[in-house]
Coordinates of C-alpha atoms in Angstrom, one line a residue:
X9 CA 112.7 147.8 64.1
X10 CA 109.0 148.3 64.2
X11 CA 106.6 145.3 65.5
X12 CA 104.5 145.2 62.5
X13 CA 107.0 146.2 59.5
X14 CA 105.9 145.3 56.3
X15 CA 109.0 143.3 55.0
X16 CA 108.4 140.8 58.2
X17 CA 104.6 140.5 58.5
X18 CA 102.6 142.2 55.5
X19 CA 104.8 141.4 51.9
X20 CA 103.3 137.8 51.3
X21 CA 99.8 137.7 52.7
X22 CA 98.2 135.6 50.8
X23 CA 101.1 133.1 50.6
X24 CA 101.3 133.0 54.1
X25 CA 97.9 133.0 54.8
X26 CA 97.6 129.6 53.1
X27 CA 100.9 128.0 54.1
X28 CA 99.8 129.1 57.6
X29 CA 96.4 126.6 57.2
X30 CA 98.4 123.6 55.7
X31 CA 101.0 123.8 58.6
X32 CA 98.2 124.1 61.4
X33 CA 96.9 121.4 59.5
X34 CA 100.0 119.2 59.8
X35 CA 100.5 120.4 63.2
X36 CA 97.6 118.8 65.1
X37 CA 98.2 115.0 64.5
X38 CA 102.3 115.7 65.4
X39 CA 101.2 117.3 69.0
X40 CA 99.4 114.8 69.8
X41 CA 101.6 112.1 68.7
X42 CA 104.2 113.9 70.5
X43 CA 102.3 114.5 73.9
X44 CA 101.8 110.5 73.3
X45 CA 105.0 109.8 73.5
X46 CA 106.0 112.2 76.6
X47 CA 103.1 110.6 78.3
X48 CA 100.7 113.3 78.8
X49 CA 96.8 114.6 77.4
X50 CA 96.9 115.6 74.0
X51 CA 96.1 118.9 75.2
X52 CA 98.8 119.5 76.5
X53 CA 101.0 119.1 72.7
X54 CA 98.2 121.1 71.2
X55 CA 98.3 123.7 73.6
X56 CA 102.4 124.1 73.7
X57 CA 101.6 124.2 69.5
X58 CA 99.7 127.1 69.1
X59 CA 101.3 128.9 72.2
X60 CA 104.7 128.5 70.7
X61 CA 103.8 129.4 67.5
X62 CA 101.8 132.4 67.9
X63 CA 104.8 133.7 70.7
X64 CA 107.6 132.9 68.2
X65 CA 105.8 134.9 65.7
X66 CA 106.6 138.1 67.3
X67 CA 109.5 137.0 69.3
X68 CA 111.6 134.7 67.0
X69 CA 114.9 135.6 64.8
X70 CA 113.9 133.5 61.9
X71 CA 110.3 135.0 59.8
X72 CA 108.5 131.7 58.2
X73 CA 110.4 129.4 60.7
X74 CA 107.9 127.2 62.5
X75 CA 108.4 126.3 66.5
X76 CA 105.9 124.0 68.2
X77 CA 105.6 120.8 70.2
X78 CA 108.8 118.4 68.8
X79 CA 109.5 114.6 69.0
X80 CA 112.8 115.2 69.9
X81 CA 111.5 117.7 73.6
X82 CA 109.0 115.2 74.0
X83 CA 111.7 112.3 74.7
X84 CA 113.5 114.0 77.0
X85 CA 109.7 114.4 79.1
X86 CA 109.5 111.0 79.4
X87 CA 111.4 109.9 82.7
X88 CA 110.0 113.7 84.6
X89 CA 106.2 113.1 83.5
X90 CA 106.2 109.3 84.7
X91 CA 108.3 110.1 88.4
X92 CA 107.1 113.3 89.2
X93 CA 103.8 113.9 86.7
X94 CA 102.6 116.7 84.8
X95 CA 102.8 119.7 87.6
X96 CA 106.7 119.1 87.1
X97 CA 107.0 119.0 83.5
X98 CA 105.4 122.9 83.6
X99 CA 108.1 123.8 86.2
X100 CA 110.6 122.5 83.9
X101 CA 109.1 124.1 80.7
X102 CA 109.3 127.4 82.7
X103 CA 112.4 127.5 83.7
X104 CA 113.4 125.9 79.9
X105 CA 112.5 128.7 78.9
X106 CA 114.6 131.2 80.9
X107 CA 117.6 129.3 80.3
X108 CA 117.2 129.7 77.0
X109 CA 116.4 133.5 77.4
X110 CA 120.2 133.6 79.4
X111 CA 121.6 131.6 76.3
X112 CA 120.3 134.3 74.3
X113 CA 122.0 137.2 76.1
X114 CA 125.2 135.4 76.6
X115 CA 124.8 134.9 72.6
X116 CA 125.6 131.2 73.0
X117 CA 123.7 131.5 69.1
X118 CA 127.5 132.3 68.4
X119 CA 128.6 128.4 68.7
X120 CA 127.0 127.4 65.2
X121 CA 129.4 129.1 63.6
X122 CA 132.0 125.7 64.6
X123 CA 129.1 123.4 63.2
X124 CA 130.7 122.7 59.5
X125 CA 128.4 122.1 56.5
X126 CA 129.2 117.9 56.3
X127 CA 127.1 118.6 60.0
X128 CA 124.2 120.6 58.8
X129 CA 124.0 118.2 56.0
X130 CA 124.3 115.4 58.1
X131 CA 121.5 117.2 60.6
X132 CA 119.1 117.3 57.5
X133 CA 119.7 113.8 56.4
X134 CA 118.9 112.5 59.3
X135 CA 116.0 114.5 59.9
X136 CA 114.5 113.4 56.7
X137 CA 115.1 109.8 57.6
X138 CA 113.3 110.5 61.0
X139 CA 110.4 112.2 59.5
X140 CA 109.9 109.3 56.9
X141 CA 110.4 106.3 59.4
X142 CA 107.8 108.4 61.6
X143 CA 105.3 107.6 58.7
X144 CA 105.6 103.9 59.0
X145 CA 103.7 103.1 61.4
X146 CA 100.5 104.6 59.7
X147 CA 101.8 102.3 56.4
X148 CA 102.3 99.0 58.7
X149 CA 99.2 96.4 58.7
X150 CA 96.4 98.9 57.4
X151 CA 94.0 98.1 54.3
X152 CA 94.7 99.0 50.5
X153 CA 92.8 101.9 51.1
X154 CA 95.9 103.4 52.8
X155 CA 98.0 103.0 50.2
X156 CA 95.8 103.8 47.8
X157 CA 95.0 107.3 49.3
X158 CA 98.8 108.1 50.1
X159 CA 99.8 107.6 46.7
X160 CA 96.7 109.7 45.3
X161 CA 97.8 112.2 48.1
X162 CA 101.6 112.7 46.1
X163 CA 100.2 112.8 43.2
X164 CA 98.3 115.9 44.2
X165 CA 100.8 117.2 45.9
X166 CA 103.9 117.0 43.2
X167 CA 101.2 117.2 40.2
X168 CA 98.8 119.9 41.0
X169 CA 102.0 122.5 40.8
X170 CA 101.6 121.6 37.0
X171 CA 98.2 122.9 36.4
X172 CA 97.8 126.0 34.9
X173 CA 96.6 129.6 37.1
X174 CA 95.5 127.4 39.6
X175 CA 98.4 125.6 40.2
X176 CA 101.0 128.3 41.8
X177 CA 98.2 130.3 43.6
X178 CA 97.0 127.4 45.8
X179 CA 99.4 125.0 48.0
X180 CA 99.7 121.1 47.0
X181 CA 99.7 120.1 50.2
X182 CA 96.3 122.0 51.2
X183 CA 94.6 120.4 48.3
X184 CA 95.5 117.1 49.1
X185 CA 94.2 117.6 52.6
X186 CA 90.7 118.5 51.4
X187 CA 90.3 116.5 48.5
X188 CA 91.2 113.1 50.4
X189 CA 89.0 114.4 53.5
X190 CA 86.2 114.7 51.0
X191 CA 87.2 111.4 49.9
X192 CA 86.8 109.6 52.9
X193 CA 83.7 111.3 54.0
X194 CA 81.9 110.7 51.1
X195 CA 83.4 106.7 50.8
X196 CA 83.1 106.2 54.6
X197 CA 86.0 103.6 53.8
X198 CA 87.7 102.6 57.5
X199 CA 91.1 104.1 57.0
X200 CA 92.4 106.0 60.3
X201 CA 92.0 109.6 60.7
X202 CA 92.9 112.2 63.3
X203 CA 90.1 111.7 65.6
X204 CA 91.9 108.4 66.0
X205 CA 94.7 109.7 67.5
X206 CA 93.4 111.0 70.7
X207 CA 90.8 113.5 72.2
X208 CA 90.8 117.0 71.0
X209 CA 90.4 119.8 73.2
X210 CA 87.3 121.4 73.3
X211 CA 88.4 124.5 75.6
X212 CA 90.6 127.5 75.0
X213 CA 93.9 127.3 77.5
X214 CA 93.8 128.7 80.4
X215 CA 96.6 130.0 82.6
X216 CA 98.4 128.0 85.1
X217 CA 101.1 127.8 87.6
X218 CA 102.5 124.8 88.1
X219 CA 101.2 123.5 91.3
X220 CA 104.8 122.3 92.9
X221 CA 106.9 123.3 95.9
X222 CA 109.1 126.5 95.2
X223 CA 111.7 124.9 97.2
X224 CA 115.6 123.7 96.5
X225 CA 114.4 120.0 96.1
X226 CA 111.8 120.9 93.0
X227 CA 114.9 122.6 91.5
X228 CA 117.1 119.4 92.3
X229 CA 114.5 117.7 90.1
X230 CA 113.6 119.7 87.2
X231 CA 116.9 121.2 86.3
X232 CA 118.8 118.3 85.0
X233 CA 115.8 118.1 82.7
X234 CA 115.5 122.0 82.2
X235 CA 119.0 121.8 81.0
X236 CA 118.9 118.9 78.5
X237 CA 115.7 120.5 77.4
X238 CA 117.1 124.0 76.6
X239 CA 120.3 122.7 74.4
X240 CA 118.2 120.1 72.5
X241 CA 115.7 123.2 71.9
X242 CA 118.2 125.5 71.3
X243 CA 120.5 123.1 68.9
X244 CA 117.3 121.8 66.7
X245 CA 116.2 125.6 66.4
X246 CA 119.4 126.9 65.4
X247 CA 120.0 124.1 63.0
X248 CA 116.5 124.7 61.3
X249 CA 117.1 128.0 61.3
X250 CA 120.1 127.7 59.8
X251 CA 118.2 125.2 56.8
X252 CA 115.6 128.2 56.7
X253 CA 117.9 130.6 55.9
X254 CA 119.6 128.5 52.8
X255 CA 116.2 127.9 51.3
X256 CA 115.0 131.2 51.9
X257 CA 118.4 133.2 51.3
X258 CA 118.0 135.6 53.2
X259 CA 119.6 136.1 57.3
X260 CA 118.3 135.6 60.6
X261 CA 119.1 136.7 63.8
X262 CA 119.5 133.5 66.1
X263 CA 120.4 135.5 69.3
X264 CA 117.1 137.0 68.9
X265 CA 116.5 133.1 68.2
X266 CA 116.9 131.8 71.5
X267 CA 115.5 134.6 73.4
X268 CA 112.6 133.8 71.5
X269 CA 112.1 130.2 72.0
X270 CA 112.7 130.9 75.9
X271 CA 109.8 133.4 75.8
X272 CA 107.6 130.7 74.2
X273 CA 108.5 128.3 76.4
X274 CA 108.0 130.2 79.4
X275 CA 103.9 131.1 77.8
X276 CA 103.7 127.3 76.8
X277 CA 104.7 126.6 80.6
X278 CA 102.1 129.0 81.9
X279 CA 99.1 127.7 79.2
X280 CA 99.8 123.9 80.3
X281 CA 101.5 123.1 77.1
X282 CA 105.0 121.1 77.0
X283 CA 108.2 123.0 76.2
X284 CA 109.4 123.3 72.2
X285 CA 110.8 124.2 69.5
X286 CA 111.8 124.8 65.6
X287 CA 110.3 121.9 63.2
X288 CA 112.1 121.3 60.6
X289 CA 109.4 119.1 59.1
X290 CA 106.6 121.6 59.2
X291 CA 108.7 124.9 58.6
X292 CA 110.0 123.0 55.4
X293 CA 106.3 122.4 54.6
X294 CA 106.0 126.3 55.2
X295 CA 108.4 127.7 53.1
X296 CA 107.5 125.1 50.1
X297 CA 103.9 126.0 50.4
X298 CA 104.6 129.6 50.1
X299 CA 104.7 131.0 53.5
X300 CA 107.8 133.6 54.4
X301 CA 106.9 136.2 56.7
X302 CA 106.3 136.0 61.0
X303 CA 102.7 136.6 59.5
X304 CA 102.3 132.2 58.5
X305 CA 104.0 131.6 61.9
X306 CA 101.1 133.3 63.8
X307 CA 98.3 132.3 61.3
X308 CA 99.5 128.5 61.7
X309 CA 99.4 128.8 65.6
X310 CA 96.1 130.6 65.5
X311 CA 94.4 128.1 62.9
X312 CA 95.3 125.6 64.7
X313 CA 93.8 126.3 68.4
X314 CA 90.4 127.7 66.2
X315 CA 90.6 124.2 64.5
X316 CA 90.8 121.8 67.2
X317 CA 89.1 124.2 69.7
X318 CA 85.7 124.8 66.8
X319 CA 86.2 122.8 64.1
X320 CA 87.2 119.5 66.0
X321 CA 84.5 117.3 64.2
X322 CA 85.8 118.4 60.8
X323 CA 89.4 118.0 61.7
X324 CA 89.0 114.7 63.5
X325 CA 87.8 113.2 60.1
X326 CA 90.8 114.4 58.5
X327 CA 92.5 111.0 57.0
X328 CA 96.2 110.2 58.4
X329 CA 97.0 109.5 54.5
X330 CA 96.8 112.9 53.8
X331 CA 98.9 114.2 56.6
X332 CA 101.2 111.1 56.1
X333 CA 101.6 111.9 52.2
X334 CA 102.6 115.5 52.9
X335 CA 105.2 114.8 55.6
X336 CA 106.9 112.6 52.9
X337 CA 106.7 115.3 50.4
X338 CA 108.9 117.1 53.6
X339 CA 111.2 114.0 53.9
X340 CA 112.0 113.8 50.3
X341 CA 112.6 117.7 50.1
X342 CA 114.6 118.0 53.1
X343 CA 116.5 114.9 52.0
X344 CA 119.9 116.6 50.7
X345 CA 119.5 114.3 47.6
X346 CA 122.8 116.3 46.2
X347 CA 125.2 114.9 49.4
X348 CA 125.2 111.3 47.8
X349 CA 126.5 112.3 44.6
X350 CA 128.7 114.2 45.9
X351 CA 130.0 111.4 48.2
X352 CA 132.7 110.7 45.0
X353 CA 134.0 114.0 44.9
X354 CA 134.6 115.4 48.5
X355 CA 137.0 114.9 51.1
X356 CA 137.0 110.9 52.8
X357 CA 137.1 113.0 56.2
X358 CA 134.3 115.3 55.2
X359 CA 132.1 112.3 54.0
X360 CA 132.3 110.7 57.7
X361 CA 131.8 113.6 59.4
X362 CA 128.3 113.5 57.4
X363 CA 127.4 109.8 58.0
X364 CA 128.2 109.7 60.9
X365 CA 126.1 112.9 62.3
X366 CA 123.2 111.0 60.1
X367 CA 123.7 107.2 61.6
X368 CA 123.9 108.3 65.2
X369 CA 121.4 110.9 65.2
X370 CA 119.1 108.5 63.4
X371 CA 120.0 105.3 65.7
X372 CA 119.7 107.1 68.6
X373 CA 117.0 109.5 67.8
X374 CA 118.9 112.6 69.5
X375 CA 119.4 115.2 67.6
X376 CA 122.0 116.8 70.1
X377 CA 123.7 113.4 70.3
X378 CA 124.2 113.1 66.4
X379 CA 125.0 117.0 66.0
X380 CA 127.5 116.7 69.0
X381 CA 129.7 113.3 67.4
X382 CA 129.9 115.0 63.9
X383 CA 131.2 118.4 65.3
X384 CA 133.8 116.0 67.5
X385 CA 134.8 114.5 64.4
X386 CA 135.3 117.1 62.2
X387 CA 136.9 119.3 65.4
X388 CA 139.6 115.9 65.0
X389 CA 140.0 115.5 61.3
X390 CA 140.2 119.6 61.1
X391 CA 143.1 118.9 63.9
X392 CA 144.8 116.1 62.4
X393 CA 144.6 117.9 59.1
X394 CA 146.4 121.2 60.3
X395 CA 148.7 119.1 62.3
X396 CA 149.9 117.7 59.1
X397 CA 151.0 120.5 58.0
X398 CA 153.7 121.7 59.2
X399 CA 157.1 121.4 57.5
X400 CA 160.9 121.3 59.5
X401 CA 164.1 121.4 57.4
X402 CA 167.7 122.0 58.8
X403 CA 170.9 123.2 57.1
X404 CA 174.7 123.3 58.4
X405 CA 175.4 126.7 59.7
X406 CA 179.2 125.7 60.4
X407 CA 180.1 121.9 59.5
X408 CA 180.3 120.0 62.8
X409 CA 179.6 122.9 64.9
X410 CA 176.5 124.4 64.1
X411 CA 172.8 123.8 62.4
X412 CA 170.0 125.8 61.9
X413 CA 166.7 124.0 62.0
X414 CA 163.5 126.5 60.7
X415 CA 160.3 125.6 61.7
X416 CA 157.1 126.2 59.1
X417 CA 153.8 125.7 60.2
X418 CA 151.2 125.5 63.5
X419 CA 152.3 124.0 66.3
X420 CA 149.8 122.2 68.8
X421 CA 148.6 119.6 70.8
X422 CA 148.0 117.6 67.4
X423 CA 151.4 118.3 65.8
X424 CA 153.5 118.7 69.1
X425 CA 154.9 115.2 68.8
X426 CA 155.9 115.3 65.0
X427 CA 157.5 118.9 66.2
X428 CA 159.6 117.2 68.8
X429 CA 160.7 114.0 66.3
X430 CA 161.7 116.3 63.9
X431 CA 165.4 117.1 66.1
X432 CA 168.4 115.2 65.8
X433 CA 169.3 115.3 69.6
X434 CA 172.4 112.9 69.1
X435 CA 174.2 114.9 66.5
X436 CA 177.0 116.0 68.3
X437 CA 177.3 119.9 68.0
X438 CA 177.8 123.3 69.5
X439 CA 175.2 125.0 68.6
X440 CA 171.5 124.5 67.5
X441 CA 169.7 127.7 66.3
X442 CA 165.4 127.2 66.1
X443 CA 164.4 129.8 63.1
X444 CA 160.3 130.3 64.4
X445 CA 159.4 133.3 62.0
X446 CA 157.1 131.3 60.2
X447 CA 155.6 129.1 63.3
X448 CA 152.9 129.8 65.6
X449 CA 152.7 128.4 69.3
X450 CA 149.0 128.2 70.1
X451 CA 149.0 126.2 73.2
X452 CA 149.9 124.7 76.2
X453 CA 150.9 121.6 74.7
X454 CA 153.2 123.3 72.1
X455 CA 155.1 124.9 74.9
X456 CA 156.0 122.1 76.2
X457 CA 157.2 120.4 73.2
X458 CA 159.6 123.2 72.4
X459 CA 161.0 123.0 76.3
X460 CA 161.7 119.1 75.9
X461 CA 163.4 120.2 72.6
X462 CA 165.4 122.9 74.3
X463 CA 166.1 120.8 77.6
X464 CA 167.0 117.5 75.6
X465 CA 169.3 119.4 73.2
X466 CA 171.1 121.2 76.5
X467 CA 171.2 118.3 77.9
X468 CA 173.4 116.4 75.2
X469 CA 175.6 119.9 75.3
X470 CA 174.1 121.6 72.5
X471 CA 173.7 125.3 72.8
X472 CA 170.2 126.1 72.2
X473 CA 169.3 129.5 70.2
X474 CA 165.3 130.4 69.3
X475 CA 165.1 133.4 67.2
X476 CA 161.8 134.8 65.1
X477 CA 159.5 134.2 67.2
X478 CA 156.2 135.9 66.5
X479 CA 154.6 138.4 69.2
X480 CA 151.4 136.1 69.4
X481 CA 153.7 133.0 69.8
X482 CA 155.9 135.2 72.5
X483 CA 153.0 135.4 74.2
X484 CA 152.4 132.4 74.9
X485 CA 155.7 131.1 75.1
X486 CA 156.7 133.7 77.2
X487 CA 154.3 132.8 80.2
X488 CA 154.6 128.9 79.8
X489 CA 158.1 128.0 78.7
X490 CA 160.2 126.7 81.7
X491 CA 163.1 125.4 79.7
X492 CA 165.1 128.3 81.8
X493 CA 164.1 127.1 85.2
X494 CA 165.8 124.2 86.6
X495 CA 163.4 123.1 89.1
X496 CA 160.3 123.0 85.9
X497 CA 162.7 121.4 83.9
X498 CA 163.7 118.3 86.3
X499 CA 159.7 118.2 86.9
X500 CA 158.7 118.2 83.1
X501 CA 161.5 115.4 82.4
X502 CA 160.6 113.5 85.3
X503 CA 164.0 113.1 86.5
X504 CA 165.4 111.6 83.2

C-alpha cells in the first residue's frame, strides 16, 4: 500500500483540514489536565499529544481515529512519577511502546473478537458518562457567565448545522470555539480559560533519553507499570477503534493498530511526552466534524504543537465553556441513547453484561477493569446458556436387561454435572449403551464426567457400552478418559 494513497490521506481535504483544527483545539486543555493528574509539566501531555498524533497518522490501522495523551494512561503514572520522578516515566513510556509493538506481531488485536456487543456498548456508555462528569468541575461554583456561555456554546454547535451553505461546510464545534473566544475577549467577563490551566510551552520538543540506569533494577521498576500501561492502551485503542469503524463503516486493521500505538509511544518517550493512546472523546469529535482520512490525525497533531508553541497568547484566552460545551456534544453523541430502549426487549443476561461493564468502569474509572468484568460475565452467562442445553433421554433396549441412554448436546465444565445427574446408576441392569453421535466432549472436565458415569455404572454391575462418538470428541476422549485403567479410576473416585 502506498504511504500517501489518496483514499487514506487526500479524499476529504478540506473536511479533514477543519476537523483537524477543532480537535487540536480540544486537545490542548485535555493534555494538560491529564499531565495534571499524572503529576507532571504540562509539557510533557502536550508534547506526548502532538507526538502521538502526528506518529499514528502514518503508523495507525484506524484513518480519522485520534491517539494522544489519555486520562485513563495518565492514572496508571501516578504512583511511578511520585516514587521514582519523571526520568522513569520516559523509560516506561519506551518500553510501553515496544510491548505494544510485540502485541502487534503476536496479533494479540485478535482477542476483540470475544468482546460481545452488550461490552462495546457498555465501553461507550461509560465513556460518555466519564467525558460528561469530567465537565463538572468547570460547571461547579463559577459565575452565570459560565453557564451562560455553555449553553450559547450548544446552541451553536447543534443549531449552526441548520443554516443554510454555510452550515455543512464549516464544523459546529469550530465556530463555537471562535465566536465565544471573541466573546470573552471583547466582554473581558472573568470566566476561566486555557491559560488557566497551566503554562504552555513555548519551545519545540526536543529529543531525550531518559536519564536512568540501564540496569535489571530500572527494569524491576518500570515494567509492572510498562505492562498495565500497554493493555490499558491497547484495550481503549482497540475499543475506539472498533466505535470508529461503526460510525464510519468502513474496516480497520488493528494489528497494524498496536504496532502503531507502540511506535508512538516509543517517539512520545524519546520527545519527553507521557505514553498514550486512542480518544474516544476527541476522535468522536473528529469524525462528527467531518474529518476521515490519516490526513486530520496529522493536521490535529501538527495544529496543536504550532498553537501552543506560536499562538499560545491566543489559545490561552480560549474560554473552558467552549471546550466544555463541545465535549458534551461528544458525551451526548457517544452516549448509545438506543441501549436504554432497548433495555425491554433484549436478553436479562445481555442487559447485565452492559451495566455492569458501564457501573464498574465508571466507579472505578478503569477502562480495562470495566471491559475485563463484562467480558467475565458474558464468558459465564454464554456458559451457563450453552450448558443448558443439552438434552439426555433413555429408552428400554430389552425390558430389565438393557437401556440406551443418547446424549444431545455440548458437554463441559458448565454442563458436566447435569451430564452426570442425568443416569439412573441404581437401576438394576445388564447393560447400559451411551449413544454420543450427537454430543461433543470439549474438555477436561467433560472427560471426567463421562469416566464417573462409566466407573459408577461398572461399579453397580452394569455393562457399560459408548458408541457414536465423534472424531473431535475421540480426540479428546481418547487421551483423557481413564475409566479403563484401574489405578486412575480408584484415584478419580477417591477410594469410594
Amino acid at each position: 500500500m502506498a504511504l500517501f494513497s489518496k483514499q487514506e490521506w487526500f479524499s476529504n481535504i478540506k473536511g479533514d483540514t477543519l476537523s483537524g483544527i477543532v480537535v487540536a483545539l480540544a486537545l490542548i486543555p485535555e493534555a494538560i489536565a491529564f499531565s495534571i493528574i499524572a503529576g507532571v509539566d504540562p509539557k510533557v501531555g502536550l508534547y506526548a499529544s502532538f507526538c502521538i498524533a502526528v506518529v499514528i497518522a502514518f503508523t495507525g490501522g484506524r484513518p480519522g481515529m485520534i491517539s494522544a495523551a489519555t486520562g485513563a494512561m495518565a492514572l496508571l503514572m501516578v504512583t511511578l512519577v511520585r516514587e521514582h520522578g519523571l526520568e522513569y516515566l520516559l523509560a516506561a513510556t519506551l518500553l510501553t511502546g515496544v510491548l505494544q509493538i510485540i502485541a502487534g506481531y503476536l496479533k494479540l488485536a485478535e482477542l476483540m473478537r470475544f468482546v460481545s456487543r452488550s461490552v462495546v456498548t457498555g465501553f461507550v456508555n461509560a465513556l460518555a458518562i466519564l467525558i460528561f462528569m469530567a465537565q463538572l468541575p468547570e460547571l461547579t461554583n463559577v459565575t452565570w457567565h459560565v453557564y451562560a456561555m455553555t449553553v450559547a456554546g450548544l446552541g451553536i454547535i447543534y443549531l449552526f448545522p441548520y443554516l443554510p451553505t454555510i452550515g455543512k461546510s464549516v464544523p459546529s464545534p469550530l465556530v463555537c470555539i471562535v465566536v465565544l473566544t471573541g466573546v470573552y475577549m471583547v466582554s473581558g467577563m472573568d470566566i476561566r480559560t486555557v491559560g488557566d490551566m497551566g503554562e504552555l510551552p513555548d519551545t519545540l520538543p526536543m529529543f531525550l533519553w531518559p536519564s536512568v540506569p540501564l540496569n535489571l533494577e530500572t527494569l524491576t521498576i518500570i515494567f509492572p507499570y510498562a505492562i498495565m500501561l500497554a493493555v490499558v492502551g491497547l484495550l481503549e485503542s482497540m475499543m475506539t477503534a472498533t466505535i470508529v469503524d461503526d460510525l464510519t463503516d468502513t474496516p480497520s486493521d488493528k494489528n497494524r493498530e498496536c504496532k502503531g500505538q507502540g511506535i508512538a509511544n516509543i517517539g512520545s518517550g524519546l520527545l519527553g511526552g507521557m505514553a498514550g493512546c486512542a480518544m474516544i472523546g476527541q476522535s468522536v469529535i473528529n469524525i462528527k466534524s467531518g474529518g476521515r482520512t490519516r490526513l486530520s490525525t496529522l493536521i490535529a497533531g501538527v495544529v496543536l504543537l504550532l498553537m501552543v508553541v506560536f499562538l499560545a497568547d491566543w489559545v490561552s484566552q480560549i474560554p473552558m465553556a467552549a471546550l466544555v460545551a463541545v465535549m458534551i456534544m461528544v458525551s451526548i453523541g457517544t452516549f448509545s441513547w438506543e441501549s436504554i430502549r432497548d433495555l425491554k426487549k433484549h436478553p436479562m443476561s445481555t442487559n447485565i453484561v452492559m451495566l455492569a461493564t458501564v457501573a464498574v468502569t465508571v466507579g472505578t474509572h478503569n477502562l480495562a477493569i470495566g471491559v475485563f468484568v463484562g467480558v467475565l460475565l458474558a464468558a459465564m452467562f454464554f456458559a451457563n446458556k450453552v450448558g443448558n442445553i443439552m438434552y439426555i433421554g433413555s429408552q428400554e433396549v430389552e425390558p430389565g436387561k438393557e437401556r440406551e441412554y443418547q446424549v444431545v448436546g455440548q458437554v463441559f465444565f458448565a454442563s458436566s454435572e447435569r451430564f452426570i445427574a442425568a443416569f439412573d446408576f441404581k437401576e438394576s441392569i445388564d447393560k447400559v449403551t451411551i449413544n454420543l453421535s450427537r454430543a461433543h466432549f470439549w474438555d477436561i472436565t467433560a472427560v471426567q464426567a463421562l469416566d464417573r458415569v462409566v466407573i459408577k455404572f461398572r461399579r453397580e454391575g452394569t455393562e457399560v457400552e459408548l458408541v457414536g462418538l465423534s472424531e473431535a470428541s475421540a480426540t479428546v476422549v481418547d487421551r483423557y478418559a481413564v475409566h479403563n485403567d484401574p489405578e486412575a479410576v480408584e484415584k478419580l473416585m477417591g477410594g469410594h
